[in-house]
Amino acid sequence: MTSVSLTDTRSAELYRRALQYLPGGVNSPVRAMRAIGRDPVFVERGAGAELVDVDGNRSVDWVCSWGPLILGHAPPAVLDAVTAAAAAGTSFGAPTAAEVDLAQEVCQRMPAVEMLRMTSSGTEATMSAIRLARAATGRDKIVKFAGAYHGHVDGLLADAGSGLATQGIPASPGVPAAAAADTVVVPWNDGAAVAAAVAAHEPAAILVEPYPANMGLVPPAEGFLELLRSQADACGALLVFDEVITGFRVARGGAQDLTGVLPDLTIMGKVLGGGLPAAAYGGRRDLMERIAPAGDVYQAGTLSGNPLAVAAGLATLAALDDAAYLRLAATTEALAHGLRDAAGEVPVQVTSVPGLVGMFFSAEPVCDYADARACDLEAHAAFCRGLLARGVYAPPSPFEAWFPSLAHTTDHVERTVEAAAAAFAAVAAG
C-alpha cells in the first residue's frame, strides 16, 4: 500500500511568506489548490515524470506544468538546446534563423496553418487571433462555448446568461459589460444552440477548443466539429481552433490533424514552447498577411519569438515523431483504463484522447459544462488530497485535464492506479 503521509512544513512556511507579496500567494489561481481544500505545494525540482517539493516529497506528476511538458521535466535535449541558445544571447528584438525554422516546422505539421505569428502567451495569441477575425470579417461578435477558457482576454471572460444562445455577461470584476456583450456563449455539444447563435448574431468567429480541457476533458459529440465548420462557412464567420492545449499533444498536427476538421485560424501554445513561454496564432496565408507589417492589423511583442523559447520548442517538436505519439496514446489509455478499474463502485466517468485524460465523479456521461459542474466536486477534492498524500500529483481542480507525457512509464501508471484505488476507497468510506 502506498504511503499516506505528506510533510508540508516548508511549503506552509513559504505560503505564509508568499501571501505577503503575491495575491493569494500564487501567480496563477489554480496553483492555490483551493478547489481541493488545501494550501499549495511548493515545488523544488522535477525530473522525467516526477516532482520533488520543498519538503522532499516525491510525486508522480500528471500536471506537467498544465501541458507544455510533453517530454517530461528537464529533458536533456531541451536543456541542451536552451543552454546553447542562452550562451548566444537571451533576447535580441530582431529576427533569428531559429524563428523561421520553428515557423516552417509548425506549418508542415498543422494542416490549416500556412503562416504564423509568434507571441509569448496563449492569452496574447487568442487576443490577436480574435482581432484578425474581426478585421477580416468586419464583424464584432464572437461565439464561444460555456466552460471553455481561452485566456484572460476581457471579452472572453464571459459567462452565459439564460437561454440557448445568449450575449455574455462579465465573468470577472473589471471586465466592461460592453466587452463581454460582444461574446455570445452557447453550451458545448449543442448544435441547436450554435445554429441559433449564428443566425441571430452573424459572428466574426466561432472560437472553440476542439477537445475542451478546461471543464475537464469533454470530447466533441460525433459530427459536432463538422457542424461548426459548416455553420461558420454558411454565415461567413471564421472557425478558430484554440489548440493551446491540443496542439502537438493529441497528434502530430493537433486536433485538426486528428479529426480532419480544418479551421481558418489556429491558436497554439504550451507544447510549442517546450516548457518556456511561447505561443502563436496562424492560418491561411490570405488572412495572416493582414498582420502588420505585411498588412494593416497591428500586433507586436518585445519577446515574441524569444531565442530560448524557440530553441526549446524546436527541440521538443524534434522528439515528437509518429512513434512518440503511439507511445503517448498507449500511456494515456493505460492511465484511463486503470483509473476506471480503480474506482470500483465509486461512480466516475473517465474520458481520454491521446495525451489528455479527464475524470468526473458522476454516474452519467458528461457532455457539457453544466454536466461538469453538477459532478460531485467534494468527492473529487477528497480524491485529489488522497492522491497527493500517496505520492501522486493530479490536477488540483475538477475542471482540468490530466497530462500524460512521454516520460511516464508503466511503473508510473501502476503507482498511480494503486494510489487511486486507495483514494477511491477512502472517498467511498466517507
Coordinates of C-alpha atoms in Angstrom, one line a residue:
M1 CA 0.0 0.0 0.0
T2 CA 1.3 3.5 -0.8
S3 CA 2.2 5.9 1.9
V4 CA -0.5 8.3 3.2
S5 CA 1.9 10.8 4.8
L6 CA 2.7 14.2 3.3
T7 CA 5.1 16.5 5.1
D8 CA 4.4 20.1 4.1
T9 CA 6.1 22.2 6.8
R10 CA 8.4 24.1 4.3
S11 CA 5.5 24.6 1.8
A12 CA 3.4 26.1 4.6
E13 CA 6.1 28.4 5.6
L14 CA 6.7 29.6 2.0
Y15 CA 2.9 30.0 1.5
R16 CA 2.8 32.3 4.6
R17 CA 5.6 34.4 3.1
A18 CA 4.0 34.4 -0.4
L19 CA 0.7 35.7 0.9
Q20 CA 2.5 38.9 1.9
Y21 CA 3.8 39.6 -1.6
L22 CA 1.7 37.7 -4.2
P23 CA -2.1 37.9 -4.5
G24 CA -3.4 34.7 -2.9
G25 CA 0.2 33.6 -2.5
V26 CA 0.4 32.4 -6.2
N27 CA 1.0 33.8 -9.7
S28 CA -1.9 31.8 -11.2
P29 CA -5.2 30.9 -9.4
V30 CA -5.3 27.2 -9.9
R31 CA -1.9 26.8 -8.2
A32 CA -3.5 27.8 -4.9
M33 CA -5.2 24.4 -4.7
R34 CA -8.3 25.9 -3.1
A35 CA -10.6 23.7 -5.2
I36 CA -9.3 20.7 -3.4
G37 CA -9.4 22.3 0.0
R38 CA -5.7 22.7 0.9
D39 CA -2.8 25.1 0.6
P40 CA -0.4 24.9 -2.3
V41 CA 2.6 22.6 -2.5
F42 CA 5.8 24.4 -3.5
V43 CA 8.0 22.6 -6.0
E44 CA 11.8 22.4 -5.8
R45 CA 12.6 20.4 -8.9
G46 CA 11.3 18.0 -11.5
A47 CA 12.9 15.1 -13.4
G48 CA 11.2 13.0 -16.0
A49 CA 7.6 12.3 -14.8
E50 CA 8.3 13.2 -11.2
L51 CA 8.3 16.2 -9.0
V52 CA 10.1 16.8 -5.7
D53 CA 8.6 19.5 -3.4
V54 CA 10.5 21.7 -1.0
D55 CA 9.7 19.2 1.8
G56 CA 11.3 16.4 -0.1
N57 CA 8.1 14.6 -1.1
R58 CA 8.4 12.9 -4.4
S59 CA 5.3 12.6 -6.6
V60 CA 4.3 11.2 -10.0
D61 CA 3.3 14.4 -11.9
W62 CA 0.2 14.3 -14.1
V63 CA 0.0 18.1 -14.4
C64 CA 3.3 18.6 -16.3
S65 CA 3.1 22.4 -16.0
W66 CA -0.5 22.2 -17.3
G67 CA 0.5 20.7 -20.7
P68 CA 3.8 22.1 -22.0
L69 CA 6.0 19.2 -20.7
I70 CA 5.1 16.5 -23.2
L71 CA 8.6 15.2 -22.8
G72 CA 8.5 15.4 -19.0
H73 CA 10.6 17.6 -16.8
A74 CA 14.2 18.6 -17.8
P75 CA 14.6 16.5 -20.9
P76 CA 18.3 16.6 -21.8
A77 CA 17.7 17.6 -25.5
V78 CA 15.7 20.6 -24.4
L79 CA 18.1 21.6 -21.7
D80 CA 21.0 21.4 -24.1
A81 CA 19.1 23.5 -26.7
V82 CA 18.2 26.2 -24.2
T83 CA 21.7 26.3 -22.7
A84 CA 23.2 26.8 -26.2
A85 CA 20.7 29.4 -27.1
A86 CA 21.3 31.3 -23.8
A87 CA 25.0 31.3 -24.3
A88 CA 24.5 33.2 -27.6
G89 CA 22.1 35.8 -26.0
T90 CA 18.8 35.7 -24.3
S91 CA 16.9 38.2 -26.4
F92 CA 17.6 40.4 -29.5
G93 CA 14.4 42.1 -30.5
A94 CA 15.5 41.2 -34.1
P95 CA 14.8 38.2 -36.3
T96 CA 16.7 34.9 -35.9
A97 CA 17.1 31.9 -38.1
A98 CA 15.6 29.6 -35.5
E99 CA 12.3 31.5 -35.6
V100 CA 12.0 30.7 -39.3
D101 CA 12.8 27.1 -38.6
L102 CA 10.1 26.8 -36.0
A103 CA 7.5 28.5 -38.2
Q104 CA 8.3 26.1 -41.0
E105 CA 8.1 23.1 -38.7
V106 CA 4.7 24.2 -37.4
C107 CA 3.3 24.9 -40.9
Q108 CA 4.5 21.4 -42.0
R109 CA 2.7 19.8 -39.0
M110 CA -0.6 21.8 -38.9
P111 CA -2.8 21.2 -41.9
A112 CA -4.6 24.5 -41.7
V113 CA -1.5 26.7 -40.9
E114 CA 0.3 28.4 -43.9
M115 CA 1.8 31.3 -41.9
L116 CA 2.0 32.1 -38.2
R117 CA 3.0 34.9 -35.8
M118 CA 4.6 34.1 -32.5
T119 CA 3.6 35.6 -29.2
S120 CA 4.6 35.0 -25.6
S121 CA 1.4 33.5 -24.2
G122 CA -1.8 31.8 -25.2
T123 CA -3.8 34.7 -24.0
E124 CA -1.9 37.1 -26.2
A125 CA -2.3 34.8 -29.2
T126 CA -6.0 34.5 -28.6
M127 CA -6.5 38.2 -28.4
S128 CA -4.6 38.7 -31.6
A129 CA -6.5 36.0 -33.5
I130 CA -9.8 37.5 -32.5
R131 CA -8.6 40.9 -33.6
L132 CA -7.7 39.4 -37.0
A133 CA -11.0 37.6 -37.3
R134 CA -12.9 40.9 -36.7
A135 CA -10.7 42.7 -39.2
A136 CA -11.2 40.1 -41.9
T137 CA -15.0 39.8 -41.5
G138 CA -15.9 43.4 -40.5
R139 CA -17.9 42.0 -37.6
D140 CA -17.6 42.2 -33.8
K141 CA -19.4 39.2 -32.3
I142 CA -17.6 36.1 -31.2
V143 CA -19.3 32.8 -30.4
K144 CA -17.7 30.7 -27.7
F145 CA -18.7 27.8 -25.5
A146 CA -19.7 27.8 -21.8
G147 CA -16.8 26.3 -19.8
A148 CA -14.2 26.9 -22.4
Y149 CA -11.2 29.0 -21.3
H150 CA -9.3 31.0 -23.9
G151 CA -7.0 33.1 -21.7
H152 CA -7.9 36.1 -19.7
V153 CA -8.9 38.4 -22.6
D154 CA -11.6 40.8 -21.3
G155 CA -14.2 39.9 -23.9
L156 CA -13.7 36.1 -23.5
L157 CA -14.1 36.2 -19.7
A158 CA -17.8 36.0 -20.2
D159 CA -20.5 33.8 -18.5
A160 CA -23.6 32.6 -20.3
G161 CA -27.0 34.2 -19.4
S162 CA -30.2 32.1 -19.7
G163 CA -31.4 30.5 -22.9
L164 CA -29.8 28.6 -25.8
A165 CA -27.6 31.4 -27.2
T166 CA -27.0 34.4 -25.0
Q167 CA -24.9 37.5 -25.0
G168 CA -22.2 37.2 -22.4
I169 CA -22.1 39.0 -19.1
P170 CA -18.8 39.8 -17.3
A171 CA -17.3 36.9 -15.5
S172 CA -14.9 39.0 -13.6
P173 CA -14.9 42.4 -12.0
G174 CA -13.0 44.8 -14.2
V175 CA -14.4 43.3 -17.5
P176 CA -16.5 46.0 -19.2
A177 CA -20.1 45.0 -19.9
A178 CA -19.6 46.2 -23.5
A179 CA -16.6 43.9 -24.0
A180 CA -18.5 40.8 -22.7
A181 CA -21.6 41.7 -24.7
D182 CA -19.8 41.0 -28.0
T183 CA -19.3 37.4 -26.8
V184 CA -22.1 35.0 -27.4
V185 CA -21.9 32.0 -25.1
V186 CA -23.5 28.7 -26.0
P187 CA -23.5 25.2 -24.5
W188 CA -20.9 22.8 -25.7
N189 CA -22.1 19.9 -27.9
D190 CA -25.4 21.7 -28.6
G191 CA -25.9 22.0 -32.3
A192 CA -29.2 23.9 -31.9
A193 CA -27.6 26.5 -29.7
V194 CA -24.8 27.1 -32.3
A195 CA -27.4 27.4 -35.1
A196 CA -29.4 29.9 -33.1
A197 CA -26.3 31.9 -32.2
V198 CA -25.1 32.1 -35.7
A199 CA -28.5 33.0 -37.1
A200 CA -29.1 35.7 -34.5
H201 CA -25.7 37.4 -34.4
E202 CA -23.7 36.8 -37.6
P203 CA -20.4 36.5 -35.7
A204 CA -16.9 37.2 -36.8
A205 CA -15.7 33.9 -35.5
I206 CA -16.7 30.7 -33.8
L207 CA -14.0 30.1 -31.2
V208 CA -13.6 26.6 -30.0
E209 CA -11.3 24.2 -28.1
P210 CA -11.7 21.1 -30.4
Y211 CA -11.2 19.0 -27.3
P212 CA -12.2 21.2 -24.4
A213 CA -10.0 20.6 -21.4
N214 CA -10.9 23.5 -19.1
M215 CA -14.2 22.0 -17.9
G216 CA -12.4 18.7 -17.5
L217 CA -11.9 16.8 -20.8
V218 CA -15.2 16.8 -22.6
P219 CA -14.8 15.5 -26.2
P220 CA -16.9 16.8 -29.0
A221 CA -20.0 14.7 -29.9
E222 CA -19.8 12.9 -33.2
G223 CA -20.1 15.3 -36.0
F224 CA -20.1 18.4 -33.8
L225 CA -16.8 19.9 -35.1
E226 CA -18.0 19.3 -38.7
L227 CA -21.2 21.2 -37.8
L228 CA -19.1 24.1 -36.5
R229 CA -17.2 24.1 -39.8
S230 CA -20.4 24.2 -41.9
Q231 CA -22.1 26.8 -39.7
A232 CA -19.0 29.1 -40.0
D233 CA -19.0 28.6 -43.8
A234 CA -22.7 29.3 -44.1
C235 CA -22.6 32.6 -42.2
G236 CA -19.2 33.9 -43.4
A237 CA -17.6 33.6 -40.0
L238 CA -14.1 32.2 -39.3
L239 CA -13.7 29.0 -37.5
V240 CA -10.9 29.5 -34.9
F241 CA -9.4 26.5 -33.1
D242 CA -7.9 27.1 -29.8
E243 CA -5.2 24.4 -29.8
V244 CA -3.1 25.8 -27.0
I245 CA -3.7 22.5 -25.2
T246 CA -4.3 20.1 -28.1
G247 CA -1.7 21.5 -30.5
F248 CA 1.2 18.9 -30.9
R249 CA -0.2 16.9 -28.0
V250 CA -3.2 14.9 -29.3
A251 CA -1.5 14.3 -32.7
R252 CA 1.5 15.5 -34.7
G253 CA -0.6 18.3 -36.2
G254 CA -3.0 18.8 -33.3
A255 CA -6.7 18.2 -33.1
Q256 CA -7.2 19.4 -36.7
D257 CA -4.9 16.6 -37.8
L258 CA -6.6 14.0 -35.6
T259 CA -10.2 15.0 -36.7
G260 CA -9.7 16.2 -40.2
V261 CA -11.7 19.4 -39.5
L262 CA -9.7 22.4 -40.6
P263 CA -10.1 25.8 -39.0
D264 CA -9.4 29.2 -40.6
L265 CA -7.2 30.3 -37.7
T266 CA -5.3 28.2 -35.1
I267 CA -4.1 29.3 -31.7
M268 CA -1.1 27.4 -30.3
G269 CA 0.9 27.4 -27.1
K270 CA 2.2 25.1 -24.3
V271 CA 4.0 22.3 -26.2
L272 CA 5.1 24.9 -28.8
G273 CA 7.4 26.4 -26.2
G274 CA 8.7 23.2 -24.7
G275 CA 8.3 24.5 -21.2
L276 CA 9.2 28.1 -21.9
P277 CA 6.8 31.0 -22.6
A278 CA 5.8 30.8 -26.2
A279 CA 2.6 30.8 -28.2
A280 CA 1.5 31.6 -31.7
Y281 CA -1.5 32.1 -34.0
G282 CA -1.6 31.1 -37.6
G283 CA -3.8 30.2 -40.5
R284 CA -4.4 30.7 -44.2
R285 CA -1.9 33.0 -46.0
D286 CA -4.5 35.5 -47.1
L287 CA -5.6 36.0 -43.5
M288 CA -2.2 36.1 -41.9
E289 CA -0.9 38.6 -44.5
R290 CA -3.3 41.1 -42.9
I291 CA -1.0 41.2 -39.9
A292 CA 1.5 44.2 -39.7
P293 CA 3.9 44.8 -41.2
A294 CA 2.5 42.8 -44.1
G295 CA -0.9 44.2 -43.6
D296 CA -3.0 46.7 -41.5
V297 CA -3.9 44.6 -38.4
Y298 CA -1.5 45.6 -35.7
Q299 CA 0.2 43.3 -33.2
A300 CA 3.7 43.4 -31.7
G301 CA 5.7 41.9 -28.9
T302 CA 9.2 42.6 -27.5
L303 CA 9.8 38.9 -26.5
S304 CA 7.8 37.3 -29.4
G305 CA 10.0 34.5 -30.8
N306 CA 12.4 34.6 -27.9
P307 CA 15.5 32.6 -28.7
L308 CA 15.3 30.4 -25.6
A309 CA 11.7 29.6 -26.1
V310 CA 12.2 28.9 -29.8
A311 CA 15.1 26.6 -29.0
A312 CA 13.0 24.7 -26.5
G313 CA 10.1 24.4 -29.0
L314 CA 12.3 23.1 -31.8
A315 CA 13.9 20.5 -29.6
T316 CA 10.6 19.4 -28.3
L317 CA 8.9 19.1 -31.7
A318 CA 12.0 17.2 -33.0
A319 CA 11.2 14.4 -30.5
L320 CA 7.6 14.2 -31.4
D321 CA 7.6 11.7 -34.3
D322 CA 4.9 9.0 -35.1
A323 CA 6.4 6.5 -32.7
A324 CA 6.3 9.1 -29.9
Y325 CA 2.6 9.6 -30.4
L326 CA 1.9 5.9 -30.4
R327 CA 3.7 5.7 -27.0
L328 CA 1.8 8.6 -25.7
A329 CA -1.5 7.2 -26.8
A330 CA -0.7 3.8 -25.1
T331 CA 0.3 5.6 -21.8
T332 CA -2.9 7.7 -21.9
E333 CA -5.1 4.6 -22.5
A334 CA -3.4 2.7 -19.7
L335 CA -4.0 5.5 -17.3
A336 CA -7.6 6.0 -18.3
H337 CA -8.3 2.2 -18.1
G338 CA -6.5 2.0 -14.7
L339 CA -8.5 4.8 -13.2
R340 CA -11.8 3.3 -14.3
D341 CA -10.8 0.0 -12.7
A342 CA -9.5 1.6 -9.6
A343 CA -12.8 3.4 -9.0
G344 CA -14.6 0.2 -8.1
E345 CA -18.1 1.0 -7.1
V346 CA -17.5 4.8 -7.0
P347 CA -19.4 6.3 -9.9
V348 CA -16.9 8.1 -12.2
Q349 CA -16.6 9.0 -15.8
V350 CA -13.1 8.8 -17.4
T351 CA -12.6 10.5 -20.7
S352 CA -9.4 10.3 -22.8
V353 CA -7.8 11.3 -26.1
P354 CA -4.0 10.8 -26.7
G355 CA -2.1 13.0 -24.2
L356 CA -5.2 14.0 -22.2
V357 CA -7.4 12.3 -19.5
G358 CA -10.4 13.7 -17.7
M359 CA -12.2 12.3 -14.7
F360 CA -15.6 13.2 -13.3
F361 CA -17.3 12.0 -10.2
S362 CA -20.6 11.3 -11.9
A363 CA -22.8 8.4 -12.6
E364 CA -23.8 9.8 -16.0
P365 CA -21.6 10.9 -19.0
V366 CA -20.5 14.5 -19.0
C367 CA -21.4 16.3 -22.3
D368 CA -21.0 20.0 -21.4
Y369 CA -20.1 22.5 -18.7
A370 CA -23.4 22.2 -16.9
D371 CA -22.9 18.4 -16.6
A372 CA -19.3 19.0 -15.3
R373 CA -20.5 21.5 -12.7
A374 CA -23.1 19.0 -11.5
C375 CA -20.5 16.4 -10.6
D376 CA -19.5 15.6 -7.0
L377 CA -16.9 18.3 -6.5
E378 CA -16.3 17.4 -2.8
A379 CA -15.6 13.8 -3.7
H380 CA -13.1 15.0 -6.4
A381 CA -11.4 17.2 -3.8
A382 CA -11.0 14.4 -1.3
F383 CA -9.8 12.1 -4.0
C384 CA -7.1 14.6 -5.1
R385 CA -6.0 15.1 -1.5
G386 CA -5.7 11.3 -1.1
L387 CA -3.6 11.0 -4.2
L388 CA -1.3 13.8 -3.1
A389 CA -0.8 12.1 0.3
R390 CA 0.1 8.9 -1.6
G391 CA 2.7 10.4 -4.0
V392 CA 0.6 11.3 -7.0
Y393 CA 0.2 14.9 -8.1
A394 CA -3.0 15.2 -10.1
P395 CA -4.7 18.4 -11.3
P396 CA -5.9 20.2 -8.2
S397 CA -9.2 21.2 -9.9
P398 CA -12.2 19.2 -11.1
F399 CA -12.2 21.3 -14.3
E400 CA -8.7 20.5 -15.5
A401 CA -7.3 17.6 -17.5
W402 CA -4.5 15.1 -16.6
F403 CA -1.5 15.4 -18.9
P404 CA 0.3 12.2 -19.7
S405 CA 3.9 12.7 -21.0
L406 CA 6.5 10.6 -22.8
A407 CA 8.4 10.4 -19.6
H408 CA 5.6 8.4 -17.9
T409 CA 6.4 4.7 -17.7
T410 CA 4.3 1.6 -16.9
D411 CA 5.6 1.9 -13.4
H412 CA 4.3 5.4 -13.0
V413 CA 0.9 4.3 -14.2
E414 CA 0.9 1.3 -11.9
R415 CA 1.9 3.5 -8.9
T416 CA -0.9 6.0 -9.8
V417 CA -3.5 3.3 -10.1
E418 CA -2.5 1.8 -6.8
A419 CA -2.8 5.2 -5.1
A420 CA -6.1 5.9 -6.9
A421 CA -7.6 2.7 -5.7
A422 CA -6.8 3.6 -2.1
A423 CA -8.0 7.2 -2.6
F424 CA -11.3 6.0 -4.2
A425 CA -11.8 3.6 -1.3
A426 CA -11.3 6.4 1.2
V427 CA -13.9 8.5 -0.7
A428 CA -16.4 5.7 -0.7
A429 CA -15.9 5.2 3.1
G430 CA -16.7 8.9 3.6

